[in-house]
Tab-separated table of C-alpha atoms in Angstrom:
chain	number	residue	atom	x	y	z
N	1	MET	CA	3.653	-1.691	39.128
N	2	ALA	CA	1.281	-0.023	36.591
N	3	GLN	CA	0.372	-2.092	33.546
N	4	TRP	CA	-0.369	0.849	31.238
N	5	THR	CA	2.127	2.249	28.736
N	6	SER	CA	0.315	5.418	27.570
N	7	ALA	CA	-2.555	7.596	28.730
N	8	VAL	CA	-5.699	9.071	27.190
N	9	GLY	CA	-6.941	12.334	28.678
N	10	ALA	CA	-10.590	12.930	29.500
N	11	ALA	CA	-11.009	15.669	26.883
N	12	GLN	CA	-9.350	13.554	24.178
N	13	LEU	CA	-11.470	10.495	24.971
N	14	ALA	CA	-14.633	12.606	25.028
N	15	ARG	CA	-13.744	14.044	21.625
N	16	LEU	CA	-13.190	10.567	20.165
N	17	LEU	CA	-16.456	9.295	21.624
N	18	ASN	CA	-18.420	12.309	20.406
N	19	SER	CA	-17.069	11.763	16.882
N	20	GLN	CA	-18.866	8.419	16.674
N	21	GLN	CA	-22.141	8.760	14.873
N	22	GLU	CA	-25.097	7.317	16.695
N	23	ARG	CA	-26.293	4.254	14.861
N	24	PRO	CA	-29.889	4.423	13.592
N	25	ALA	CA	-32.461	2.490	15.521
N	26	GLY	CA	-33.855	-0.500	13.720
N	27	PRO	CA	-37.582	-1.312	13.639
N	28	GLY	CA	-38.804	-2.080	17.142
N	29	SER	CA	-35.376	-1.565	18.702
N	30	ARG	CA	-34.742	0.560	21.794
N	31	ARG	CA	-31.931	2.929	22.625
N	32	PRO	CA	-29.358	1.187	24.882
N	33	PRO	CA	-28.798	2.499	28.422
N	34	ALA	CA	-26.297	5.346	28.676
N	35	TYR	CA	-23.647	3.195	30.384
N	36	ARG	CA	-23.966	0.530	27.681
N	37	ALA	CA	-23.595	3.086	24.887
N	38	LEU	CA	-20.499	4.479	26.603
N	39	ALA	CA	-18.984	1.017	27.082
N	40	ASP	CA	-19.697	0.144	23.436
N	41	GLY	CA	-18.063	3.381	22.288
N	42	ILE	CA	-14.864	2.755	24.260
N	43	ARG	CA	-14.750	-0.886	23.165
N	44	LEU	CA	-15.037	0.195	19.518
N	45	LEU	CA	-12.224	2.719	19.916
N	46	VAL	CA	-10.001	-0.044	21.306
N	47	LEU	CA	-10.941	-2.541	18.590
N	48	GLU	CA	-10.120	0.036	15.906
N	49	GLY	CA	-6.823	0.958	17.476
N	50	ARG	CA	-7.847	4.608	17.905
N	51	VAL	CA	-7.281	4.128	21.628
N	52	PRO	CA	-4.210	1.924	22.126
N	53	VAL	CA	-4.203	-1.262	24.138
N	54	ALA	CA	-2.607	-0.681	27.570
N	55	ALA	CA	-3.649	2.995	27.566
N	56	ARG	CA	-4.632	4.423	30.934
N	57	LEU	CA	-8.185	5.810	30.846
N	58	PRO	CA	-9.190	8.947	32.740
N	59	ALA	CA	-10.650	8.700	36.231
N	60	GLU	CA	-14.405	8.234	36.406
N	61	ARG	CA	-15.045	11.753	37.735
N	62	GLU	CA	-12.886	13.413	35.028
N	63	LEU	CA	-14.569	11.539	32.176
N	64	ALA	CA	-18.038	12.190	33.609
N	65	LEU	CA	-17.336	15.943	33.627
N	66	SER	CA	-16.012	15.903	30.060
N	67	LEU	CA	-19.025	13.915	28.775
N	68	SER	CA	-21.608	15.732	30.947
N	69	VAL	CA	-22.918	12.455	32.338
N	70	SER	CA	-23.134	11.095	35.854
N	71	ARG	CA	-20.179	9.414	37.505
N	72	THR	CA	-22.447	6.398	38.034
N	73	THR	CA	-22.792	6.042	34.248
N	74	VAL	CA	-19.022	6.035	33.763
N	75	ALA	CA	-18.499	3.607	36.653
N	76	ALA	CA	-21.071	1.197	35.189
N	77	ALA	CA	-19.467	1.444	31.740
N	78	TYR	CA	-16.018	0.707	33.165
N	79	GLU	CA	-17.409	-2.254	35.088
N	80	ALA	CA	-19.037	-3.628	31.916
N	81	LEU	CA	-15.732	-3.286	30.048
N	82	ARG	CA	-13.895	-5.091	32.838
N	83	GLY	CA	-16.396	-7.919	32.637
N	84	GLU	CA	-15.861	-8.231	28.878
N	85	GLY	CA	-12.060	-8.183	29.135
N	86	PHE	CA	-11.547	-4.753	27.569
N	87	LEU	CA	-10.464	-3.033	30.773
N	88	GLU	CA	-8.181	-3.921	33.656
N	89	SER	CA	-7.847	-2.022	36.920
N	90	ARG	CA	-5.683	-1.953	40.003
N	91	ARG	CA	-6.198	0.135	43.113
N	92	GLY	CA	-3.813	3.044	43.043
N	93	ALA	CA	-2.829	2.453	39.397
N	94	GLY	CA	-6.127	3.283	37.675
N	95	SER	CA	-7.748	1.489	34.739
N	96	TRP	CA	-6.216	0.682	31.381
N	97	THR	CA	-7.466	-0.788	28.115
N	98	ALA	CA	-6.994	-4.461	27.229
N	99	VAL	CA	-8.270	-7.062	24.797
N	100	PRO	CA	-9.923	-10.322	25.845
N	101	ALA	CA	-7.839	-13.480	25.692
N	102	GLY	CA	-7.781	-14.912	22.184
N	103	ASN	CA	-8.551	-11.605	20.450
N	104	PRO	CA	-5.903	-10.184	18.116
N	105	VAL	CA	-4.338	-6.924	19.242
N	106	PRO	CA	-5.886	-4.227	17.015
N	107	ALA	CA	-3.602	-2.628	14.457
N	108	ARG	CA	-3.394	1.151	14.324
N	109	GLY	CA	-2.339	1.055	10.691
N	110	LEU	CA	-3.575	-0.975	7.755
N	111	GLU	CA	-1.643	-4.203	7.984
N	112	PRO	CA	-2.535	-6.927	5.467
N	113	LEU	CA	-4.326	-10.072	6.527
N	114	PRO	CA	-2.154	-13.176	6.930
N	115	PRO	CA	-2.348	-15.388	3.834
N	116	GLU	CA	-4.155	-18.180	5.694
N	117	ALA	CA	-7.122	-15.853	6.367
N	118	LEU	CA	-7.691	-14.911	2.735
N	119	GLY	CA	-9.820	-17.949	1.911
N	120	SER	CA	-12.830	-16.833	3.956
N	121	MET	CA	-12.204	-13.091	4.358
N	122	ILE	CA	-12.202	-10.599	1.494
N	123	ASP	CA	-9.469	-8.123	2.375
N	124	LEU	CA	-10.248	-4.537	1.383
N	125	GLY	CA	-7.902	-3.197	4.033
N	126	CYS	CA	-4.769	-2.716	1.918
N	127	ALA	CA	-4.617	-0.778	-1.342
N	128	SER	CA	-2.200	-3.227	-2.966
N	129	LEU	CA	-2.472	-5.564	-5.929
N	130	PRO	CA	-0.725	-8.897	-6.601
N	131	ALA	CA	2.552	-8.739	-8.495
N	132	PRO	CA	2.308	-8.065	-12.253
N	133	GLU	CA	3.753	-11.228	-13.700
N	134	PRO	CA	5.820	-12.145	-15.617
N	135	TRP	CA	7.570	-8.860	-14.866
N	136	LEU	CA	8.406	-9.595	-11.241
N	137	THR	CA	10.083	-12.881	-12.156
N	138	ARG	CA	11.951	-11.319	-15.068
N	139	ALA	CA	13.146	-8.421	-12.905
N	140	VAL	CA	14.469	-10.749	-10.219
N	141	GLN	CA	16.205	-12.918	-12.804
N	142	GLY	CA	17.771	-9.824	-14.346
N	143	ALA	CA	18.875	-8.663	-10.901
N	144	LEU	CA	20.528	-12.003	-10.175
N	145	GLU	CA	22.564	-11.696	-13.351
N	146	GLU	CA	23.794	-8.261	-12.248
N	147	LEU	CA	24.457	-9.277	-8.637
N	148	PRO	CA	27.949	-10.908	-8.716
N	149	PRO	CA	30.048	-7.681	-8.786
N	150	TYR	CA	28.096	-6.313	-5.824
N	151	ALA	CA	28.487	-9.561	-3.889
N	152	HIS	CA	32.238	-8.857	-3.696
N	153	THR	CA	31.592	-5.606	-1.792
N	154	HIS	CA	30.322	-4.933	1.747
N	155	GLY	CA	26.798	-4.440	0.308
N	156	ASP	CA	25.990	-1.268	2.281
N	157	TYR	CA	24.941	1.652	0.087
N	158	PRO	CA	23.316	4.216	2.398
N	159	ALA	CA	22.356	6.524	-0.478
N	160	GLY	CA	21.399	3.644	-2.767
N	161	LEU	CA	23.134	1.893	-5.649
N	162	PRO	CA	24.796	4.519	-7.887
N	163	THR	CA	23.281	2.928	-11.006
N	164	LEU	CA	19.739	3.143	-9.602
N	165	ARG	CA	20.210	6.713	-8.328
N	166	ALA	CA	21.395	7.732	-11.782
N	167	MET	CA	18.451	5.968	-13.428
N	168	ILE	CA	15.874	7.663	-11.162
N	169	ALA	CA	17.514	11.059	-11.743
N	170	GLU	CA	17.405	10.439	-15.495
N	171	ARG	CA	13.683	9.684	-15.325
N	172	TYR	CA	12.979	13.015	-13.601
N	173	THR	CA	15.143	14.842	-16.128
N	174	ALA	CA	13.223	13.210	-18.990
N	175	ARG	CA	10.032	14.701	-17.496
N	176	GLY	CA	11.476	18.207	-17.694
N	177	ILE	CA	12.792	18.329	-14.106
N	178	PRO	CA	16.610	18.436	-14.303
N	179	THR	CA	17.943	16.147	-11.592
N	180	MET	CA	21.392	14.916	-10.588
N	181	PRO	CA	22.085	11.538	-8.931
N	182	GLU	CA	23.253	13.533	-5.892
N	183	GLN	CA	19.614	14.614	-5.447
N	184	ILE	CA	18.399	11.018	-5.064
N	185	MET	CA	18.403	8.721	-2.044
N	186	VAL	CA	17.019	5.186	-2.352
N	187	THR	CA	14.955	4.081	0.650
N	188	THR	CA	13.099	1.047	1.943
N	189	GLY	CA	9.727	2.006	0.493
N	190	ALA	CA	7.954	5.355	0.712
N	191	MET	CA	7.325	4.767	4.429
N	192	GLY	CA	11.074	4.552	5.001
N	193	ALA	CA	11.538	7.785	3.065
N	194	ILE	CA	8.944	9.734	5.033
N	195	ASP	CA	10.162	8.321	8.333
N	196	ALA	CA	13.674	9.569	7.537
N	197	ILE	CA	12.332	13.010	6.528
N	198	CYS	CA	10.291	13.342	9.716
N	199	HIS	CA	13.237	12.436	11.927
N	200	LEU	CA	15.456	14.954	10.136
N	201	PHE	CA	13.047	17.900	10.100
N	202	VAL	CA	10.519	17.506	12.911
N	203	GLY	CA	11.225	17.523	16.624
N	204	ARG	CA	8.713	16.299	19.177
N	205	GLY	CA	5.799	18.682	19.450
N	206	GLU	CA	6.442	20.417	16.121
N	207	ARG	CA	3.626	20.803	13.601
N	208	ILE	CA	3.050	18.919	10.364
N	209	ALA	CA	0.180	20.039	8.109
N	210	VAL	CA	-1.644	17.109	6.495
N	211	GLU	CA	-4.542	16.735	4.123
N	212	SER	CA	-7.784	15.756	5.807
N	213	PRO	CA	-8.353	12.897	5.128
N	214	SER	CA	-4.873	11.478	4.516
N	215	TYR	CA	-3.083	8.123	4.337
N	216	ALA	CA	-3.593	6.335	7.658
N	217	ASN	CA	-0.169	4.703	7.991
N	218	ILE	CA	1.629	8.002	7.383
N	219	LEU	CA	-0.537	9.770	9.974
N	220	GLN	CA	0.349	7.109	12.523
N	221	LEU	CA	4.042	7.296	11.644
N	222	MET	CA	3.972	11.044	12.270
N	223	ARG	CA	2.102	10.679	15.554
N	224	GLU	CA	4.652	8.175	16.799
N	225	ALA	CA	7.426	10.598	15.819
N	226	GLY	CA	5.836	13.052	18.265
N	227	ALA	CA	4.504	15.502	15.678
N	228	ARG	CA	1.418	17.655	16.166
N	229	LEU	CA	-0.802	17.103	13.130
N	230	VAL	CA	-2.639	20.087	11.667
N	231	PRO	CA	-5.461	18.877	9.360
N	232	VAL	CA	-6.343	20.805	6.191
N	233	ALA	CA	-9.672	19.814	4.638
N	234	MET	CA	-9.742	18.634	1.028
N	235	ALA	CA	-12.069	20.281	-1.474
N	236	GLU	CA	-15.362	18.538	-2.184
N	237	GLY	CA	-15.432	15.442	-4.387
N	238	LEU	CA	-12.343	15.046	-6.556
N	239	ALA	CA	-11.542	18.765	-6.797
N	240	GLY	CA	-8.175	18.465	-5.059
N	241	TRP	CA	-6.927	20.949	-2.473
N	242	ASP	CA	-8.826	23.824	-0.879
N	243	MET	CA	-6.194	26.490	-1.451
N	244	ASP	CA	-7.808	29.116	0.807
N	245	ARG	CA	-7.550	26.710	3.733
N	246	TRP	CA	-3.991	25.738	2.868
N	247	ARG	CA	-2.868	29.370	2.743
N	248	GLN	CA	-4.550	30.050	6.083
N	249	VAL	CA	-2.961	27.052	7.819
N	250	LEU	CA	0.502	27.710	6.416
N	251	ARG	CA	0.283	31.381	7.407
N	252	GLU	CA	-1.188	30.925	10.900
N	253	ALA	CA	0.193	27.554	12.077
N	254	ALA	CA	3.613	27.852	10.370
N	255	PRO	CA	4.113	24.058	10.267
N	256	ARG	CA	7.647	22.722	9.867
N	257	LEU	CA	6.482	20.187	7.265
N	258	ALA	CA	3.435	19.696	5.085
N	259	TYR	CA	2.621	16.263	3.622
N	260	VAL	CA	0.478	16.003	0.470
N	261	VAL	CA	-0.515	13.447	-2.175
N	262	ALA	CA	-1.135	15.421	-5.367
N	263	ASP	CA	-1.665	12.474	-7.707
N	264	PHE	CA	-4.761	10.318	-7.088
N	265	HIS	CA	-4.851	11.122	-3.413
N	266	ASN	CA	-5.116	8.310	-0.888
N	267	PRO	CA	-7.944	7.864	0.153
N	268	THR	CA	-10.117	10.239	-1.943
N	269	GLY	CA	-8.595	9.683	-5.403
N	270	ALA	CA	-8.435	13.452	-6.073
N	271	LEU	CA	-5.968	14.821	-8.636
N	272	ALA	CA	-4.571	18.307	-7.928
N	273	ASP	CA	-4.291	20.472	-11.042
N	274	GLU	CA	-1.217	22.453	-12.055
N	275	ASP	CA	-2.519	25.740	-10.705
N	276	GLN	CA	-3.111	24.200	-7.276
N	277	ARG	CA	0.385	22.728	-7.280
N	278	ARG	CA	2.000	26.030	-8.205
N	279	ARG	CA	0.045	27.967	-5.578
N	280	LEU	CA	0.755	25.436	-2.823
N	281	VAL	CA	4.498	25.526	-3.511
N	282	ASP	CA	4.422	29.341	-3.453
N	283	ALA	CA	2.483	29.366	-0.163
N	284	ALA	CA	4.822	26.818	1.441
N	285	ARG	CA	7.880	28.803	0.351
N	286	ALA	CA	6.423	32.015	1.793
N	287	ALA	CA	5.669	30.264	5.118
N	288	GLY	CA	9.068	28.581	5.376
N	289	THR	CA	7.398	25.158	5.313
N	290	VAL	CA	9.048	22.142	3.706
N	291	LEU	CA	6.528	20.477	1.386
N	292	VAL	CA	6.728	16.664	1.156
N	293	ALA	CA	5.045	15.487	-2.058
N	294	ASP	CA	4.128	11.785	-2.113
N	295	GLU	CA	4.146	10.549	-5.742
N	296	THR	CA	3.530	6.857	-5.119
N	297	MET	CA	0.266	6.911	-7.125
N	298	SER	CA	1.423	9.225	-9.923
N	299	GLU	CA	1.666	6.594	-12.675
N	300	LEU	CA	-1.662	4.921	-11.893
N	301	TRP	CA	-3.897	6.959	-14.189
N	302	LEU	CA	-6.737	4.728	-15.362
N	303	GLU	CA	-8.448	6.780	-18.083
N	304	GLU	CA	-6.863	6.961	-21.518
N	305	GLU	CA	-7.720	10.660	-21.875
N	306	VAL	CA	-5.706	11.396	-18.727
N	307	GLY	CA	-2.686	9.594	-20.108
N	308	ALA	CA	-3.089	11.092	-23.579
N	309	ALA	CA	-3.479	14.657	-22.323
N	310	GLY	CA	-0.596	14.261	-19.933
N	311	MET	CA	-0.635	14.347	-16.159
N	312	PRO	CA	-0.074	17.676	-14.401
N	313	ARG	CA	3.575	18.479	-13.869
N	314	ARG	CA	5.140	17.062	-10.721
N	315	VAL	CA	5.006	19.277	-7.654
N	316	CYS	CA	8.795	19.626	-7.632
N	317	ALA	CA	8.629	21.180	-11.120
N	318	PHE	CA	7.422	24.381	-9.428
N	319	ASP	CA	10.448	24.481	-7.116
N	320	PRO	CA	13.435	24.619	-9.472
N	321	ALA	CA	15.845	25.641	-6.696
N	322	GLY	CA	14.843	22.600	-4.642
N	323	SER	CA	14.583	24.617	-1.436
N	324	THR	CA	10.918	23.899	-0.658
N	325	VAL	CA	9.801	20.549	-2.109
N	326	ILE	CA	10.974	17.057	-1.136
N	327	THR	CA	9.571	14.366	-3.423
N	328	VAL	CA	8.918	10.790	-2.364
N	329	GLY	CA	8.426	8.007	-4.907
N	330	SER	CA	8.021	4.239	-4.694
N	331	ALA	CA	7.680	1.022	-6.654
N	332	SER	CA	5.181	-0.368	-4.149
N	333	LYS	CA	1.884	0.939	-5.580
N	334	ALA	CA	2.642	1.097	-9.296
N	335	PHE	CA	4.457	-2.250	-9.334
N	336	TRP	CA	4.151	-4.421	-6.198
N	337	ALA	CA	4.017	-3.775	-2.455
N	338	GLY	CA	6.518	-6.573	-1.895
N	339	MET	CA	9.100	-4.576	-3.865
N	340	ARG	CA	10.131	-2.344	-0.947
N	341	ILE	CA	11.998	0.237	-2.984
N	342	GLY	CA	11.313	3.942	-2.533
N	343	TRP	CA	13.278	7.108	-3.129
N	344	VAL	CA	13.649	10.734	-2.130
N	345	ARG	CA	14.353	13.576	-4.548
N	346	ALA	CA	15.604	16.690	-2.778
N	347	ALA	CA	18.371	19.275	-2.779
N	348	PRO	CA	21.829	17.653	-2.495
N	349	ASP	CA	22.449	19.033	1.017
N	350	ILE	CA	19.172	17.500	2.250
N	351	VAL	CA	20.057	14.151	0.677
N	352	ARG	CA	23.466	14.239	2.367
N	353	SER	CA	21.812	14.894	5.743
N	354	LEU	CA	19.335	12.057	5.220
N	355	VAL	CA	22.140	9.678	4.246
N	356	ALA	CA	24.236	10.661	7.273
N	357	ALA	CA	21.294	10.061	9.623
N	358	ARG	CA	20.681	6.653	8.067
N	359	ALA	CA	23.684	5.185	9.847
N	360	TYR	CA	21.505	5.067	12.970
N	361	ALA	CA	18.511	3.536	11.215
N	362	ASP	CA	18.722	0.766	8.594
N	363	LEU	CA	22.110	1.511	6.910
N	364	GLY	CA	20.693	0.899	3.448
N	365	THR	CA	18.177	-0.783	1.167
N	366	PRO	CA	18.556	-4.412	-0.031
N	367	VAL	CA	20.796	-4.616	-3.079
N	368	LEU	CA	18.887	-7.332	-4.957
N	369	GLU	CA	15.614	-5.389	-4.921
N	370	GLN	CA	17.402	-2.247	-6.106
N	371	LEU	CA	18.892	-4.179	-9.018
N	372	ALA	CA	15.433	-5.539	-9.883
N	373	VAL	CA	13.914	-2.055	-10.069
N	374	ASN	CA	16.895	-0.808	-12.049
N	375	TRP	CA	16.383	-3.690	-14.505
N	376	LEU	CA	12.739	-2.684	-14.927
N	377	PHE	CA	13.625	0.967	-15.533
N	378	SER	CA	16.456	0.226	-17.963
N	379	THR	CA	14.729	-2.413	-20.122
N	380	GLY	CA	11.268	-0.887	-20.572
N	381	GLY	CA	9.812	-3.578	-18.332
N	382	TRP	CA	8.527	-0.926	-15.928
N	383	GLU	CA	6.282	0.697	-18.538
N	384	GLN	CA	4.853	-2.648	-19.620
N	385	ALA	CA	4.271	-3.782	-16.039
N	386	VAL	CA	2.567	-0.492	-15.114
N	387	ALA	CA	0.353	-0.720	-18.210
N	388	LEU	CA	-0.731	-4.173	-17.004
N	389	ARG	CA	-1.314	-2.761	-13.520
N	390	ARG	CA	-3.498	0.060	-14.920
N	391	ALA	CA	-5.663	-2.363	-16.872
N	392	GLN	CA	-6.125	-4.574	-13.816
N	393	ALA	CA	-6.978	-1.660	-11.519
N	394	ARG	CA	-9.387	-0.166	-14.084
N	395	GLY	CA	-11.303	-3.427	-14.397
N	396	ASN	CA	-11.424	-3.861	-10.621
N	397	ARG	CA	-12.627	-0.297	-10.127
N	398	ASP	CA	-15.440	-0.640	-12.626
N	399	ALA	CA	-16.569	-3.984	-11.162
N	400	LEU	CA	-16.590	-2.635	-7.606
N	401	VAL	CA	-18.434	0.545	-8.577
N	402	THR	CA	-21.131	-1.450	-10.384
N	403	ALA	CA	-21.561	-3.853	-7.468
N	404	LEU	CA	-21.734	-1.068	-4.862
N	405	ARG	CA	-24.332	0.872	-6.829
N	406	ARG	CA	-26.449	-2.259	-7.064
N	407	GLU	CA	-26.128	-3.492	-3.466
N	408	LEU	CA	-25.779	-0.186	-1.610
N	409	PRO	CA	-27.478	2.524	-3.675
N	410	ASP	CA	-27.561	4.997	-0.752
N	411	TRP	CA	-23.761	5.054	-0.437
N	412	GLU	CA	-22.115	8.060	-2.104
N	413	PHE	CA	-18.750	8.337	-3.836
N	414	SER	CA	-17.018	9.947	-6.790
N	415	VAL	CA	-15.253	7.654	-9.238
N	416	PRO	CA	-11.572	8.683	-9.483
N	417	GLN	CA	-9.610	8.708	-12.726
N	418	GLY	CA	-6.684	6.924	-11.145
N	419	GLY	CA	-5.144	5.522	-8.012
N	420	LEU	CA	-6.449	2.517	-6.111
N	421	THR	CA	-9.166	3.748	-3.729
N	422	LEU	CA	-12.794	4.823	-3.412
N	423	TRP	CA	-13.697	7.187	-0.564
N	424	VAL	CA	-17.277	6.297	0.313
N	425	ARG	CA	-19.875	8.085	2.431
N	426	ALA	CA	-21.731	5.150	3.971
N	427	GLY	CA	-25.335	6.317	3.822
N	428	GLY	CA	-25.360	7.832	7.312
N	429	LEU	CA	-23.917	4.724	8.975
N	430	SER	CA	-20.900	4.625	11.251
N	431	GLY	CA	-17.770	3.600	9.382
N	432	SER	CA	-16.307	2.223	12.600
N	433	ARG	CA	-19.285	-0.049	13.151
N	434	LEU	CA	-19.274	-1.114	9.504
N	435	ALA	CA	-15.653	-2.196	9.923
N	436	GLU	CA	-16.576	-4.104	13.076
N	437	MET	CA	-19.581	-5.852	11.482
N	438	GLY	CA	-17.619	-6.532	8.314
N	439	GLU	CA	-15.446	-8.893	10.336
N	440	ARG	CA	-18.611	-10.906	11.017
N	441	THR	CA	-19.810	-10.942	7.423
N	442	GLY	CA	-16.415	-11.760	5.903
N	443	VAL	CA	-15.165	-8.475	4.459
N	444	ARG	CA	-12.391	-6.388	5.972
N	445	VAL	CA	-12.633	-2.618	5.461
N	446	PRO	CA	-10.902	0.321	7.149
N	447	SER	CA	-13.195	2.953	8.617
N	448	GLY	CA	-12.988	6.651	7.858
N	449	PRO	CA	-11.535	7.785	11.209
N	450	ARG	CA	-8.292	5.943	10.467
N	451	PHE	CA	-7.682	8.561	7.762
N	452	GLY	CA	-8.489	11.603	9.872
N	453	VAL	CA	-7.216	13.435	12.916
N	454	ASP	CA	-9.070	13.081	16.244
N	455	GLY	CA	-12.015	11.019	15.065
N	456	ALA	CA	-12.987	12.799	11.847
N	457	PHE	CA	-14.786	10.972	8.991
N	458	GLU	CA	-16.853	8.591	11.098
N	459	GLY	CA	-19.399	8.355	8.285
N	460	TYR	CA	-16.896	7.049	5.699
N	461	VAL	CA	-15.074	3.889	4.673
N	462	ARG	CA	-12.193	3.466	2.227
N	463	LEU	CA	-12.664	0.767	-0.388
N	464	PRO	CA	-9.617	-0.064	-2.523
N	465	PHE	CA	-10.301	-1.621	-5.906
N	466	THR	CA	-7.928	-4.501	-5.403
N	467	VAL	CA	-10.436	-7.234	-6.253
N	468	GLY	CA	-12.548	-7.617	-9.354
N	469	GLY	CA	-15.150	-9.756	-11.062
N	470	ALA	CA	-17.091	-12.148	-8.838
N	471	VAL	CA	-14.961	-11.265	-5.800
N	472	ALA	CA	-15.894	-7.579	-6.095
N	473	GLU	CA	-19.562	-8.552	-6.350
N	474	GLU	CA	-19.277	-10.780	-3.270
N	475	ALA	CA	-17.496	-7.991	-1.369
N	476	ALA	CA	-20.435	-5.654	-2.032
N	477	VAL	CA	-22.915	-8.336	-0.887
N	478	ARG	CA	-20.977	-8.779	2.374
N	479	LEU	CA	-20.778	-5.027	2.886
N	480	ALA	CA	-24.543	-4.805	2.467
N	481	ALA	CA	-24.930	-7.543	5.096
N	482	ALA	CA	-22.627	-5.597	7.432
N	483	ALA	CA	-24.703	-2.467	6.840
N	484	ARG	CA	-27.880	-4.324	7.846
N	485	LEU	CA	-26.205	-5.440	11.064
N	486	VAL	CA	-25.219	-1.862	11.840
N	487	GLU	CA	-28.770	-0.676	11.218
N	488	THR	CA	-30.135	-3.204	13.710
N	489	GLY	CA	-27.469	-2.550	16.309
N	490	GLY	CA	-25.746	-5.848	15.617
N	491	THR	CA	-28.731	-7.836	16.847
N	492	GLY	CA	-30.318	-8.670	13.520
N	493	ALA	CA	-29.777	-11.849	11.599
N	494	ALA	CA	-26.291	-11.819	10.200
N	495	ALA	CA	-25.460	-13.077	6.795
N	496	GLU	CA	-24.600	-16.719	6.502
N	497	SER	CA	-21.142	-17.604	7.709
N	498	PRO	CA	-18.668	-16.294	5.117
N	499	ARG	CA	-17.991	-19.029	2.628
N	500	THR	CA	-14.526	-19.759	1.384
N	501	PHE	CA	-14.004	-17.713	-1.754
N	502	VAL	CA	-11.179	-18.372	-4.164
N	503	ALA	CA	-10.315	-15.471	-6.463
């Protein structure tokens, strides 16, 4: 019986391998043999999760043709991978990827480190901050006081608690976007919202247009839903969307959905202006594409002039009929990732369809957490907690930027006015190899290809500003040590073993 659960075609594997930038040769170093370079490339794809574990690899002859190398080179690379535990084979069943005993299975998303690993490893993998106390405790206490009447019911509210739906609708209305509670569905985080939208609108093989780069976990969610992702390049720096490219993709590819982050885009930090928002809604409407606008970062502006001048109007403000734009919001980024409360704002008929489909998913969102968010919204605690969050993120951002410019002056990035992430061009180094070497130097970073489609952005890493002060400085020192290891092919002297670091 075959041990593989998926397959990677020769052309796809060749494309992923060709996307990896060749690492620069260090002083006195020699280029590795072709089979060794090929084995290293496949091993790195497995370690990053870009090729799944238990994926059947193409036959030696097929891969050799796609890479324009000899079959002997591929055979030697496969043999090396088998010897290292990254490949298993069986006559008649082919060869499939594996991980050596004792190695963790690589994650395809951006899962947080377990708490016990945080003492020695600085985690820059997740763009999430600790809870803003005392507001979390106060919200939970307030929720407990409101809980007794709900405890006498069945506790299943597929559309969300009526009081929270009304509160969210009121907040949109206060921003000049008239909204009824019937237009709101409460979900288990933004991921739960987008998962429900994808299952309602997109069949297997249908197209979804996505920004390039885009949020890694959402891209993976869409892939696993069977969607065909159509990347649309962002404008340079923090300029937002390239509208000429968006119009072309919407006109020619006619995607069923388009997913965008207009406010402090993850990972670039770009902020789309009002004109871009209006034009994108118009283009989506003309193409018959449903536009999913992710607003999870919208309240995390970090510069006072941005807050004073007012953020651009929400994307849904340019779709008064509600026929084109579905909005997704969440408490996870602005408040705390452990508060798994998200919501959808859409036309009432779409909300009804999403609620009906939920009976086959999770039935509803936990009542206590909904009451906690409702307490925050209704008491003014939300605004005070978010103000605390902005101050914390601003200080972390400035500390990380200063440390990076000191330790890694060749790395390039634009400093965003909000959000939680820096999108960094790593001085010509491979982001995948930086992520790999970072595990050795004690800093965990996600590489650029996680945020692209088919291996794009190999020369980038995403660095969230979730640590500050001395921890941010130490993170930059460890990144510089990882960069030196990449430059020497991993054979140079590594930094000292990562010391335990208490934030």
